[in-house]
Short mmCIF file of C-alpha atoms and ligand atoms in Angstrom, two decimals:
data_model
loop_
_atom_site.label_atom_id
_atom_site.label_comp_id
_atom_site.label_asym_id
_atom_site.label_seq_id
_atom_site.Cartn_x
_atom_site.Cartn_y
_atom_site.Cartn_z
CA MET A 129 107.87 98.57 -81.92
CA PRO A 130 107.59 94.97 -81.09
CA GLU A 131 105.80 92.51 -83.61
CA LYS A 132 102.26 92.61 -82.75
CA SER A 133 99.34 90.82 -84.36
CA SER A 134 97.75 92.75 -87.21
CA ILE A 135 95.18 95.51 -86.64
CA LYS A 136 92.06 96.16 -88.65
CA ILE A 137 91.85 99.65 -89.97
CA GLU A 138 88.42 100.78 -91.13
CA ALA A 139 88.82 101.91 -94.69
CA GLU A 140 87.12 101.83 -98.01
CA PRO A 141 86.33 99.46 -99.67
CA TYR A 142 86.75 97.42 -96.65
CA ALA A 143 89.05 96.89 -93.65
CA PHE A 144 92.69 97.09 -94.24
CA VAL A 145 94.56 94.41 -92.13
CA PHE A 146 97.65 96.46 -90.92
CA THR A 147 100.89 94.55 -89.80
CA PRO A 148 103.18 97.33 -88.72
CA ALA A 149 106.46 95.24 -88.93
CA THR A 150 106.03 94.71 -92.75
CA CYS A 151 104.41 97.85 -93.56
CA ALA A 152 106.38 100.97 -94.97
CA LEU A 153 105.41 104.61 -95.21
CA LEU A 154 106.26 105.90 -98.62
CA ILE A 155 106.19 109.84 -98.91
CA LEU A 156 106.06 111.09 -102.39
CA ASP A 157 107.40 114.29 -103.81
CA MET A 158 106.61 116.78 -101.00
CA GLN A 159 109.25 119.07 -102.59
CA ARG A 160 109.50 122.69 -102.26
CA ASP A 161 109.00 123.32 -105.97
CA PHE A 162 105.58 121.56 -105.80
CA LEU A 163 104.50 123.03 -102.47
CA GLU A 164 106.02 126.45 -101.56
CA PRO A 165 104.65 129.66 -102.53
CA GLY A 166 106.90 131.32 -105.18
CA GLY A 167 107.97 127.96 -106.28
CA PHE A 168 107.71 126.27 -109.63
CA GLY A 169 104.13 125.11 -109.14
CA GLU A 170 102.76 128.43 -108.21
CA MET A 171 104.88 130.00 -111.00
CA LEU A 172 102.80 127.88 -113.43
CA GLY A 173 99.53 129.29 -111.98
CA ASN A 174 98.69 126.45 -109.83
CA ASP A 175 97.20 127.28 -105.93
CA VAL A 176 99.80 125.65 -103.77
CA SER A 177 97.35 125.88 -100.87
CA GLN A 178 95.66 122.87 -102.20
CA LEU A 179 98.85 120.83 -101.88
CA ARG A 180 99.79 122.50 -98.41
CA GLN A 181 96.72 120.82 -97.00
CA ALA A 182 98.47 117.84 -96.77
CA ILE A 183 101.48 118.89 -94.94
CA GLU A 184 100.12 118.82 -91.30
CA PRO A 185 98.61 115.33 -91.90
CA ASN A 186 101.83 113.99 -93.24
CA ARG A 187 103.82 115.66 -90.54
CA GLN A 188 101.62 113.92 -87.73
CA LEU A 189 101.68 110.59 -89.63
CA LEU A 190 105.46 110.85 -90.01
CA ALA A 191 105.83 111.64 -86.50
CA ALA A 192 103.86 108.76 -85.08
CA TRP A 193 105.45 106.40 -87.88
CA ARG A 194 108.98 107.38 -86.38
CA THR A 195 107.91 107.02 -82.85
CA ALA A 196 106.83 103.58 -83.50
CA GLY A 197 110.24 102.73 -85.10
CA LEU A 198 108.59 101.73 -88.53
CA LYS A 199 110.15 101.99 -91.94
CA VAL A 200 109.82 105.12 -94.14
CA VAL A 201 111.07 106.09 -97.61
CA HIS A 202 110.96 109.54 -99.20
CA ALA A 203 110.88 110.02 -102.93
CA ARG A 204 111.71 113.14 -105.00
CA GLU A 205 110.83 113.90 -108.60
CA GLY A 206 113.93 115.09 -110.44
CA HIS A 207 116.74 114.89 -112.90
CA ARG A 208 120.41 114.83 -113.20
CA PRO A 209 121.91 118.17 -113.78
CA ASP A 210 123.06 117.22 -117.27
CA LEU A 211 119.38 115.95 -117.84
CA SER A 212 120.52 112.73 -119.35
CA ASP A 213 117.89 110.86 -117.54
CA LEU A 214 115.15 113.29 -118.95
CA SER A 215 113.17 111.86 -121.90
CA HIS A 216 112.53 114.10 -124.84
CA SER A 217 108.79 113.58 -124.28
CA LYS A 218 109.05 114.72 -120.63
CA LYS A 219 111.01 117.63 -121.36
CA ASN A 220 108.99 118.84 -124.35
CA ARG A 221 105.31 118.08 -122.85
CA GLY A 222 103.09 119.54 -120.01
CA TRP A 223 104.84 122.48 -118.55
CA GLY A 224 104.08 125.46 -120.91
CA LYS A 225 106.79 128.00 -121.61
CA THR A 226 108.98 126.96 -118.65
CA SER A 227 110.26 123.30 -118.62
CA ILE A 228 112.40 120.99 -116.57
CA GLY A 229 116.07 122.12 -116.40
CA ASP A 230 115.11 125.71 -116.77
CA ARG A 231 115.96 128.34 -114.13
CA GLY A 232 113.03 128.73 -111.76
CA PRO A 233 112.52 130.70 -108.60
CA MET A 234 114.33 128.14 -106.39
CA GLY A 235 116.99 127.00 -108.90
CA ARG A 236 116.93 124.84 -111.99
CA ILE A 237 113.38 123.17 -112.18
CA LEU A 238 113.20 119.56 -111.00
CA VAL A 239 117.11 119.23 -111.01
CA ARG A 240 118.71 117.25 -108.30
CA GLY A 241 120.81 119.42 -105.80
CA GLU A 242 118.58 122.52 -106.47
CA GLN A 243 116.74 124.17 -103.64
CA GLY A 244 113.37 123.60 -105.27
CA HIS A 245 114.04 119.93 -105.78
CA ASP A 246 114.50 119.31 -102.12
CA ILE A 247 111.66 118.10 -99.67
CA ILE A 248 110.10 120.82 -97.46
CA PRO A 249 111.62 121.33 -94.05
CA GLU A 250 108.38 120.08 -92.44
CA LEU A 251 108.74 116.59 -93.66
CA TYR A 252 112.67 116.72 -94.17
CA PRO A 253 114.05 112.99 -93.80
CA LEU A 254 116.24 111.94 -91.00
CA PRO A 255 119.71 110.81 -91.87
CA HIS A 256 118.79 107.13 -91.91
CA GLU A 257 115.64 107.42 -93.82
CA PRO A 258 116.30 106.70 -97.56
CA ILE A 259 115.46 109.12 -100.20
CA VAL A 260 114.74 107.54 -103.59
CA ASP A 261 115.33 109.92 -106.49
CA LYS A 262 113.18 109.16 -109.37
CA PRO A 263 113.09 110.54 -112.87
CA GLY A 264 109.59 109.48 -113.67
CA LYS A 265 106.17 109.84 -111.91
CA GLY A 266 106.24 106.29 -110.49
CA ALA A 267 108.92 105.68 -107.58
CA PHE A 268 109.57 102.21 -109.01
CA TYR A 269 110.67 103.28 -112.49
CA ALA A 270 114.52 103.61 -112.69
CA THR A 271 115.12 103.42 -108.97
CA ASP A 272 116.17 100.98 -106.23
CA LEU A 273 112.77 101.20 -104.37
CA GLN A 274 111.83 97.51 -105.00
CA SER A 275 115.07 96.09 -103.69
CA LEU A 276 115.03 98.14 -100.69
CA LEU A 277 111.51 97.12 -100.03
CA VAL A 278 112.24 93.46 -100.65
CA ASN A 279 115.42 93.49 -98.40
CA TRP A 280 113.33 94.90 -95.62
CA GLY A 281 110.52 92.35 -95.92
CA ILE A 282 107.79 94.85 -96.73
CA THR A 283 104.49 93.67 -98.25
CA GLN A 284 102.24 96.72 -97.38
CA LEU A 285 102.65 100.30 -98.25
CA ILE A 286 100.89 103.41 -96.91
CA ILE A 287 101.46 106.03 -99.79
CA THR A 288 101.06 109.72 -99.26
CA GLY A 289 102.23 112.85 -100.99
CA VAL A 290 101.59 114.87 -104.10
CA THR A 291 99.96 114.75 -106.53
CA THR A 292 97.05 112.32 -106.01
CA GLU A 293 96.40 111.83 -109.75
CA VAL A 294 99.83 111.82 -110.89
CA CYS A 295 102.89 110.76 -108.78
CA VAL A 296 100.66 108.94 -106.08
CA HIS A 297 98.55 107.27 -108.74
CA THR A 298 101.44 106.04 -110.85
CA THR A 299 103.45 104.74 -107.97
CA LEU A 300 100.19 103.01 -106.50
CA ARG A 301 99.72 101.21 -109.69
CA GLU A 302 103.30 100.21 -109.94
CA ALA A 303 103.16 98.91 -106.31
CA ASN A 304 99.93 97.03 -106.76
CA ASP A 305 101.33 95.23 -109.79
CA ARG A 306 104.18 94.25 -107.76
CA GLY A 307 102.01 92.83 -105.20
CA TYR A 308 101.96 95.18 -102.43
CA ASP A 309 98.68 95.99 -100.38
CA CYS A 310 98.57 99.73 -100.49
CA LEU A 311 96.69 102.13 -98.06
CA ILE A 312 96.09 105.74 -99.18
CA PRO A 313 95.31 108.21 -96.48
CA SER A 314 93.05 110.65 -98.14
CA ASP A 315 94.16 113.79 -96.27
CA CYS A 316 97.76 113.04 -96.76
CA VAL A 317 97.61 113.36 -100.52
CA ALA A 318 96.57 116.30 -102.56
CA SER A 319 96.29 117.67 -106.07
CA TYR A 320 96.20 121.21 -107.60
CA PHE A 321 92.90 120.24 -108.92
CA PRO A 322 90.25 118.99 -106.13
CA HIS A 323 88.07 117.35 -108.63
CA PHE A 324 91.07 115.21 -109.76
CA HIS A 325 92.03 114.42 -106.25
CA GLU A 326 88.23 113.17 -105.55
CA MET A 327 88.05 111.08 -108.70
CA ALA A 328 91.63 109.60 -108.16
CA LEU A 329 90.57 108.49 -104.63
CA LYS A 330 87.31 106.97 -105.98
CA MET A 331 89.47 105.09 -108.66
CA ILE A 332 91.35 103.48 -105.93
CA THR A 333 88.49 101.82 -104.15
CA ALA A 334 86.26 100.90 -107.29
CA GLN A 335 85.55 97.42 -108.15
CA GLY A 336 86.32 96.08 -104.72
CA GLY A 337 89.63 98.07 -104.29
CA ILE A 338 91.13 97.53 -107.78
CA PHE A 339 94.26 99.49 -106.70
CA GLY A 340 93.99 99.44 -102.98
CA TRP A 341 92.48 101.03 -99.84
CA VAL A 342 91.64 104.56 -98.79
CA CYS A 343 91.15 105.92 -95.28
CA ASN A 344 91.70 108.98 -93.15
CA SER A 345 94.94 109.45 -91.51
CA ALA A 346 93.18 109.68 -88.04
CA ARG A 347 92.45 105.74 -88.44
CA ILE A 348 96.17 105.15 -89.09
CA LEU A 349 97.21 107.12 -86.00
CA ALA A 350 94.66 105.31 -83.96
CA ALA A 351 95.95 101.90 -85.13
CA LEU A 352 99.77 102.79 -84.30
CA ALA A 353 98.40 103.88 -80.88
CA LYS A 354 96.69 100.58 -80.32
CA ALA A 355 99.93 98.79 -81.63
CA ALA A 356 102.25 100.61 -79.25
C1 LIG B 252 103.72 116.09 -111.13
C2 LIG B 252 103.92 114.82 -109.09
N1 LIG B 252 102.43 116.36 -110.79
N2 LIG B 252 104.79 114.70 -108.13
N3 LIG B 252 104.50 115.29 -110.28
O1 LIG B 252 104.14 116.33 -112.13
O2 LIG B 252 102.83 114.36 -109.27
#
């Protein structure tokens, strides 16, 4: 896409000034184990349909983003097969009887190279699109995401993926502290817990946009069409 002047996207708490050439789409953790029926998320008793609502809006946004020739980065949460990058606290907390590294319905849970760890087919990265493998919730922690964005000259991020209150929020906060202006399309993020999703979105725009901006993906699609 040729460099065009910035476009205002109506958003909360006020318009987001979108500059396509310096804005990257960052898609977080749209992994089979979190989203697919029969995967780890469902095995833990979660309703994966809550997360699956975000697939189609993400698919449309990613398609438009690719057509516009803009930068996209995918992230996956997971660990080395020997679990040497898995902290004791993460291993021992939060997952009930089954934990990271144990065998799940789609291979070892959240272990790199296993089926369940990979990105769902609907949003599968193209060969030239970088995948950031992250051991934590935030995509900046222990990854090369920051240098990648700096080298590309990126100053704005559109962050999508799952789950709203965990990896999306953690990454958003990391990005905000590093000086990125972040826009979250509300229909492209999701949580197993709808009330957490709602509150997490409210937290972003509170106090004049303390962490960033929120809008619907239709507004971003319209802005991309305008910029074309
Ligand atoms: C969680 C994530 N919820 N991707 N991971 O553990 O949000």
